[in-house]
Coordinates of C-alpha atoms and ligand atoms in Angstrom, one line a residue:
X1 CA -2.3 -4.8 -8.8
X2 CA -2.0 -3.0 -5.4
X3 CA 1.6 -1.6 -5.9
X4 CA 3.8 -1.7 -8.7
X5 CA 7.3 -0.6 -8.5
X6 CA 8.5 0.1 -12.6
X7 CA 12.6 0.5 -13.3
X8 CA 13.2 2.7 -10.3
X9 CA 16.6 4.2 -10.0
X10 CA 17.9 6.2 -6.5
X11 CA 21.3 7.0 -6.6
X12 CA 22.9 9.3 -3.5
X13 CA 25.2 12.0 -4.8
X14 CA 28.0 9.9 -6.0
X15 CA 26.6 6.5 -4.9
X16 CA 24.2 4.6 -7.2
X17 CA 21.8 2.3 -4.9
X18 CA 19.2 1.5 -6.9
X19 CA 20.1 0.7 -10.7
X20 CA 16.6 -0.2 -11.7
X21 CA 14.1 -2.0 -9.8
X22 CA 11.0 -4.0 -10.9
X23 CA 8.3 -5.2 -8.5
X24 CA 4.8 -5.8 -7.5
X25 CA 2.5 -6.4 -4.7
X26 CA -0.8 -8.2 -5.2
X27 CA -4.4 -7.5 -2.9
X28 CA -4.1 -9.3 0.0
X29 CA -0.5 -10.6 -0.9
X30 CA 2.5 -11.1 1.8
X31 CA 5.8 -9.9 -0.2
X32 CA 9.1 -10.2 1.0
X33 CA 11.9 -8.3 -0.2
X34 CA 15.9 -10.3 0.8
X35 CA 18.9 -8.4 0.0
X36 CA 22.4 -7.9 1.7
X37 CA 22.8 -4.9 3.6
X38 CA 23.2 -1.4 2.1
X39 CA 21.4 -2.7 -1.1
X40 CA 18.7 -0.2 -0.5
X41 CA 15.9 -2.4 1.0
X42 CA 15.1 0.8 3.4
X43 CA 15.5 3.4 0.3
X44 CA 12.9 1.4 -1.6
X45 CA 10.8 2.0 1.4
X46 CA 11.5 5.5 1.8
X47 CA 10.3 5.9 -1.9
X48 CA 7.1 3.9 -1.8
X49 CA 6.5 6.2 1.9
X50 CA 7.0 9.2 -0.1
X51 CA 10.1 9.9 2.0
X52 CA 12.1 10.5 -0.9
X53 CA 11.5 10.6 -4.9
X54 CA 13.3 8.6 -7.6
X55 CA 15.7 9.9 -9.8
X56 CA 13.5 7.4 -13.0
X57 CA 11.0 5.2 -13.1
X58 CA 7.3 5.1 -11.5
X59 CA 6.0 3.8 -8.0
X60 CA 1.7 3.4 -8.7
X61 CA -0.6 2.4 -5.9
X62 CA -4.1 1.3 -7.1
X63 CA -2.8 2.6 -10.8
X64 CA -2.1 6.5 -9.4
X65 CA 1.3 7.8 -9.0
X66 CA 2.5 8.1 -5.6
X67 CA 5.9 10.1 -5.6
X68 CA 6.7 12.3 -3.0
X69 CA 2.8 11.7 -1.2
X70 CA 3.1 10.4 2.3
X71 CA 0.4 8.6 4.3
X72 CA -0.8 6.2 1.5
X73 CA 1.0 3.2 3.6
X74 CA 1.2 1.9 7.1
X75 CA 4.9 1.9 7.2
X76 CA 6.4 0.5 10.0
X77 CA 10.4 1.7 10.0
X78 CA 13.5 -0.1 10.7
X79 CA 13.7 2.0 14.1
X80 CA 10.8 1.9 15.7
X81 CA 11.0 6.1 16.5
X82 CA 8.5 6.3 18.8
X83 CA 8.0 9.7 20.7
X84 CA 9.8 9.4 24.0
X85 CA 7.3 12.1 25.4
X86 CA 4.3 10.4 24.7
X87 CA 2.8 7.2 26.3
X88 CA 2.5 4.0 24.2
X89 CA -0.9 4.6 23.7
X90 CA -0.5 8.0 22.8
X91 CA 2.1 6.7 20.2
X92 CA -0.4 4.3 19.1
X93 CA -3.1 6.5 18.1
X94 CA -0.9 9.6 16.6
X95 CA -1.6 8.5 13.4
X96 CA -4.7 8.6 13.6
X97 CA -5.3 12.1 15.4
X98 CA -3.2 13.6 12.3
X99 CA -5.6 12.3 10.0
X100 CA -8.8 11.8 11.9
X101 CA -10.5 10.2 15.3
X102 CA -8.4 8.2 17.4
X103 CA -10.2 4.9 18.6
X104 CA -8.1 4.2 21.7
X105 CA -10.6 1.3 22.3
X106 CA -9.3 -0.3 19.3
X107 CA -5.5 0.4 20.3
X108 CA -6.5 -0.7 23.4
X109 CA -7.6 -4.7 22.0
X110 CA -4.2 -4.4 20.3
X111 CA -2.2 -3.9 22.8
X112 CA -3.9 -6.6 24.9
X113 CA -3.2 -9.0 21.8
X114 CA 0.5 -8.6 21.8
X115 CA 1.1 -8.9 25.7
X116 CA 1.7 -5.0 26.6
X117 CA -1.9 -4.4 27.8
X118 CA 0.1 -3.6 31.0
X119 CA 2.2 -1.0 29.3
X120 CA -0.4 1.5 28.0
X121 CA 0.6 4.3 30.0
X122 CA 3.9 3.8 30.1
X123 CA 7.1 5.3 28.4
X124 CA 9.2 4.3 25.4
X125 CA 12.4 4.1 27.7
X126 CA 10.6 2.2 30.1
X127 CA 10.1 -0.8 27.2
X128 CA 12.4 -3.6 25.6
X129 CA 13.0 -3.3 22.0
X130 CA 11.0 -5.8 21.1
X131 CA 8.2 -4.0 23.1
X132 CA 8.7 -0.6 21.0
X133 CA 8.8 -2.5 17.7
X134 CA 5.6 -4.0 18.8
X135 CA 4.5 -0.7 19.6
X136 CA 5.4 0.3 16.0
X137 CA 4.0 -2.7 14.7
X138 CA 0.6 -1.6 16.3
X139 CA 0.7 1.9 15.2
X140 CA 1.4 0.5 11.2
X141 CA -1.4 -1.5 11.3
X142 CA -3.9 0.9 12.5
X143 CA -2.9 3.4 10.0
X144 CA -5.8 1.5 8.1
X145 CA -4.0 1.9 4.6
X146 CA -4.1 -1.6 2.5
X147 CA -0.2 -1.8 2.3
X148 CA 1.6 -2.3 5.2
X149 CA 5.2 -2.0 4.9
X150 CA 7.7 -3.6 7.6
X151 CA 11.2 -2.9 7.2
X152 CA 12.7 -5.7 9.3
X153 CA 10.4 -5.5 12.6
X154 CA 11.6 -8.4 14.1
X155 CA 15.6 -8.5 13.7
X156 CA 16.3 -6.9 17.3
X157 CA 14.0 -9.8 19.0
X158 CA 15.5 -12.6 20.6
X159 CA 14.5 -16.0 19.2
X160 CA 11.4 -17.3 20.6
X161 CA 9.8 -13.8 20.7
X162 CA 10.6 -13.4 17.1
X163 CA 9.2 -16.7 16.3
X164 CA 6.2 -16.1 18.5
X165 CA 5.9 -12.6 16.6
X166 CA 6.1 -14.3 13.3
X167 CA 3.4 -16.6 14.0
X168 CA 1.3 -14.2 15.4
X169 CA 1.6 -11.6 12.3
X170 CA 0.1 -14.9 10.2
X171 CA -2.6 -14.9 12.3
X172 CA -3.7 -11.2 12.0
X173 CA -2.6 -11.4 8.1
X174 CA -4.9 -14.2 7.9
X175 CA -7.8 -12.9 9.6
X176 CA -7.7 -9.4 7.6
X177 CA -5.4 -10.0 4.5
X178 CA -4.1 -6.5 4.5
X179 CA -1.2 -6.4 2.0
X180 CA 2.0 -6.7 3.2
X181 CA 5.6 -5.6 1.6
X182 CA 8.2 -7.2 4.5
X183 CA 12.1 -6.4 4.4
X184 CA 14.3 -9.1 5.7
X185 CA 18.2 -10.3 5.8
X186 CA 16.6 -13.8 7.1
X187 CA 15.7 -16.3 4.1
X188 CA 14.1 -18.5 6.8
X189 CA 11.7 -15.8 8.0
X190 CA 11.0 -15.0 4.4
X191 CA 10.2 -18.5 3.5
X192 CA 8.3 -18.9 6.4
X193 CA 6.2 -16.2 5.7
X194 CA 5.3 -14.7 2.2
X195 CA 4.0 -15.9 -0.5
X196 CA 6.8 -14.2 -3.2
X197 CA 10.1 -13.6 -2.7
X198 CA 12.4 -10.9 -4.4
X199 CA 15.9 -11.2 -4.1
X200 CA 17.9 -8.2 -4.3
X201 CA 21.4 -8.1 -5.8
X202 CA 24.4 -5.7 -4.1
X203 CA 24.7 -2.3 -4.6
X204 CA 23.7 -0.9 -7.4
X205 CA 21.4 -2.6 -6.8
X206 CA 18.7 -5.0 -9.3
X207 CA 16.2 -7.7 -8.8
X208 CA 18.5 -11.0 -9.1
X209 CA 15.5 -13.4 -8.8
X210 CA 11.3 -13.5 -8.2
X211 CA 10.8 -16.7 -5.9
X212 CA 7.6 -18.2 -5.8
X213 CA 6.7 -19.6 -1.9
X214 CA 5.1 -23.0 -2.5
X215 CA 4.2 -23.9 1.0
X216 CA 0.1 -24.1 2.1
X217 CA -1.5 -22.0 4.8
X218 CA -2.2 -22.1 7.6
X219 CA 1.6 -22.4 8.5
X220 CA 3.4 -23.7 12.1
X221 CA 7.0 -24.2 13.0
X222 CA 6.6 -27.5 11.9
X223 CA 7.1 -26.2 8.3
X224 CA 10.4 -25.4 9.4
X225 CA 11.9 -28.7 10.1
X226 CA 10.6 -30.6 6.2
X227 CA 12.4 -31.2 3.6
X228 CA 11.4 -28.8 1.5
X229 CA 11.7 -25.9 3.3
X230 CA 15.0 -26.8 3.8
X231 CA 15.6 -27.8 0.4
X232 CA 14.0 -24.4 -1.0
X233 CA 16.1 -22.5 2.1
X234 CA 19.3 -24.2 0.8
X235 CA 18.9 -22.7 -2.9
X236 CA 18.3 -19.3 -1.9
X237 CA 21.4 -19.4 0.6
X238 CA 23.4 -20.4 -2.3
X239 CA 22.0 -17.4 -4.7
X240 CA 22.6 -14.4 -1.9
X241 CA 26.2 -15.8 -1.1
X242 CA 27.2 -15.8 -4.5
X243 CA 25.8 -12.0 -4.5
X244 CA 28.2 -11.4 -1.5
X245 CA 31.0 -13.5 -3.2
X246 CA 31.2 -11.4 -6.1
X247 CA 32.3 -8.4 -3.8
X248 CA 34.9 -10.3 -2.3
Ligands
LIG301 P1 19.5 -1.5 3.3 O1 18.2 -1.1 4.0 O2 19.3 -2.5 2.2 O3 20.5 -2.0 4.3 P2 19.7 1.3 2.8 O4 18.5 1.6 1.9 O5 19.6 1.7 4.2 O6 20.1 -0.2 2.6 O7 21.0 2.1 2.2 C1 21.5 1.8 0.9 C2 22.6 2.7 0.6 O8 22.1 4.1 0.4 C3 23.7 2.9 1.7 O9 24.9 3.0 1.1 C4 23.3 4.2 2.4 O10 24.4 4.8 2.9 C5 22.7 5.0 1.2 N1 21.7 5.9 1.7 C6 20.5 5.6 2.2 N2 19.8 6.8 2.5 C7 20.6 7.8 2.2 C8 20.5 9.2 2.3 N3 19.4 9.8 2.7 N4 21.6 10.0 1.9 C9 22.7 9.4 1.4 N5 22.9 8.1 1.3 C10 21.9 7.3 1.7
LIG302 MG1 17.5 -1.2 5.9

């Protein structure tokens, strides 16, 4: 077991966010973690990057205790916080100049790969969000660490870049099977791309269910349109909105 996540609790001075959390993410698995807003799918991230620490429980990676130690992931944020006064390629490789050689050949291949081979030497401000998550994405995945995590990299896109994104992460998961722990709000992007799915209850928050994703690889779009999908989609729908019901 890469990562295992063991009854974590966070709570924020008066605010309890995470009542206990159980979870696990496998060698070469794609995880995806679905939960309403403010149910701490970011603060589960922040404790796994060593942002923060939790108040019980234990976060292992490869069996050692991580709390607190930063740089053991590629984490890729919810904002994509790049520096505005370094170049893209400059934000690319800064990661790896705090912890060894930049290869700006490599970042260089990347960049070409997701369309912005023209944008090396430019600006944050001078690129679309969905540039500077791409950008972020880049800079996660050459952090070289076996878990990647991505806290909902592809919300701010517009449709067809975020389905051309999503099918263009399988590609790269595919081809190097780095781990991956993937916040979403969207059950169809979850379905569509990871093999588990946990889904997270309201504040304070638990795990209300572990879904197991049944569909074969390679996947297309044409996934999206059969009759399971929709079928498995329709299920999961039903178990967040009664999570959001409750509240009401
Ligand atoms: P999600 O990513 O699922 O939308 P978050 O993890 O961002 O949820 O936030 C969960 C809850 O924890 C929210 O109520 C938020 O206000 C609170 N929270 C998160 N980080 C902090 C912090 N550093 N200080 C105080 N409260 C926080
Ligand atoms: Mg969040």
């Amino acid at each position: 077991m890469l990562l295992n996540i063991e009854h974590v609790k966070k709570s924020f001075a008066e605010t309890e966010v995470l009542r206990d959390i159980s979870l696990h993410v496998e060698e070469g698995e794609f995880v995806a973690l679905l939960g309403p807003s403010g149910s701490g799918k970011s603060t589960i991230f922040n404790l796994i990057g060593g942002i923060m620490e939790p108040d019980d429980g234990a976060i292992t990676l490869n069996h050692k205790v991580i709390h607190g130690k930063r740089g053991l992931i590629g984490y890729m944020p919810q904002q994509p916080s790049l520096f505005p006064w370094r170049t893209v390629l400059e934000n690319i490789v800064l990661v790896q100049e705090l912890t060894g050689k930049p290869n700006r050949q490599e970042a260089k291949e990347w960049l070409e790969k997701v369309g912005l081979q023209e944008f090396e030497n430019a600006y944050p401000i001078e690129l679309s969000g969905g540039m500077k998550q791409r950008v972020a994405f880049i800079r996660a995945m050459l952090s070289k660490q076996n878990l990647l995590c991505l806290d909902e990299p592809f919300s701010a896109l517009d449709e067809f870049t975020r389905i051309s994104m999503q099918k263009w992460l399988l590609s790269v998961w595919e081809t190097n099977r780095k781990s991956i722990l993937f916040v979403t709000h969207s059950i169809e992007e979850a379905l569509f791309l990871a093999d588990r799915i946990y889904i997270l209850t309201k504040r304070p928050t638990m795990v209300k269910e572990e879904v197991i994703v049944p569909f074969a690889r390679p996947r297309d779009e044409s996934l999206l349109n059969t009759e399971p999908f929709f079928h498995l989609k329709q299920k999961i729908f039903k178990q967040l909105k009664d999570e959001l019901d409750e509240g009401l």
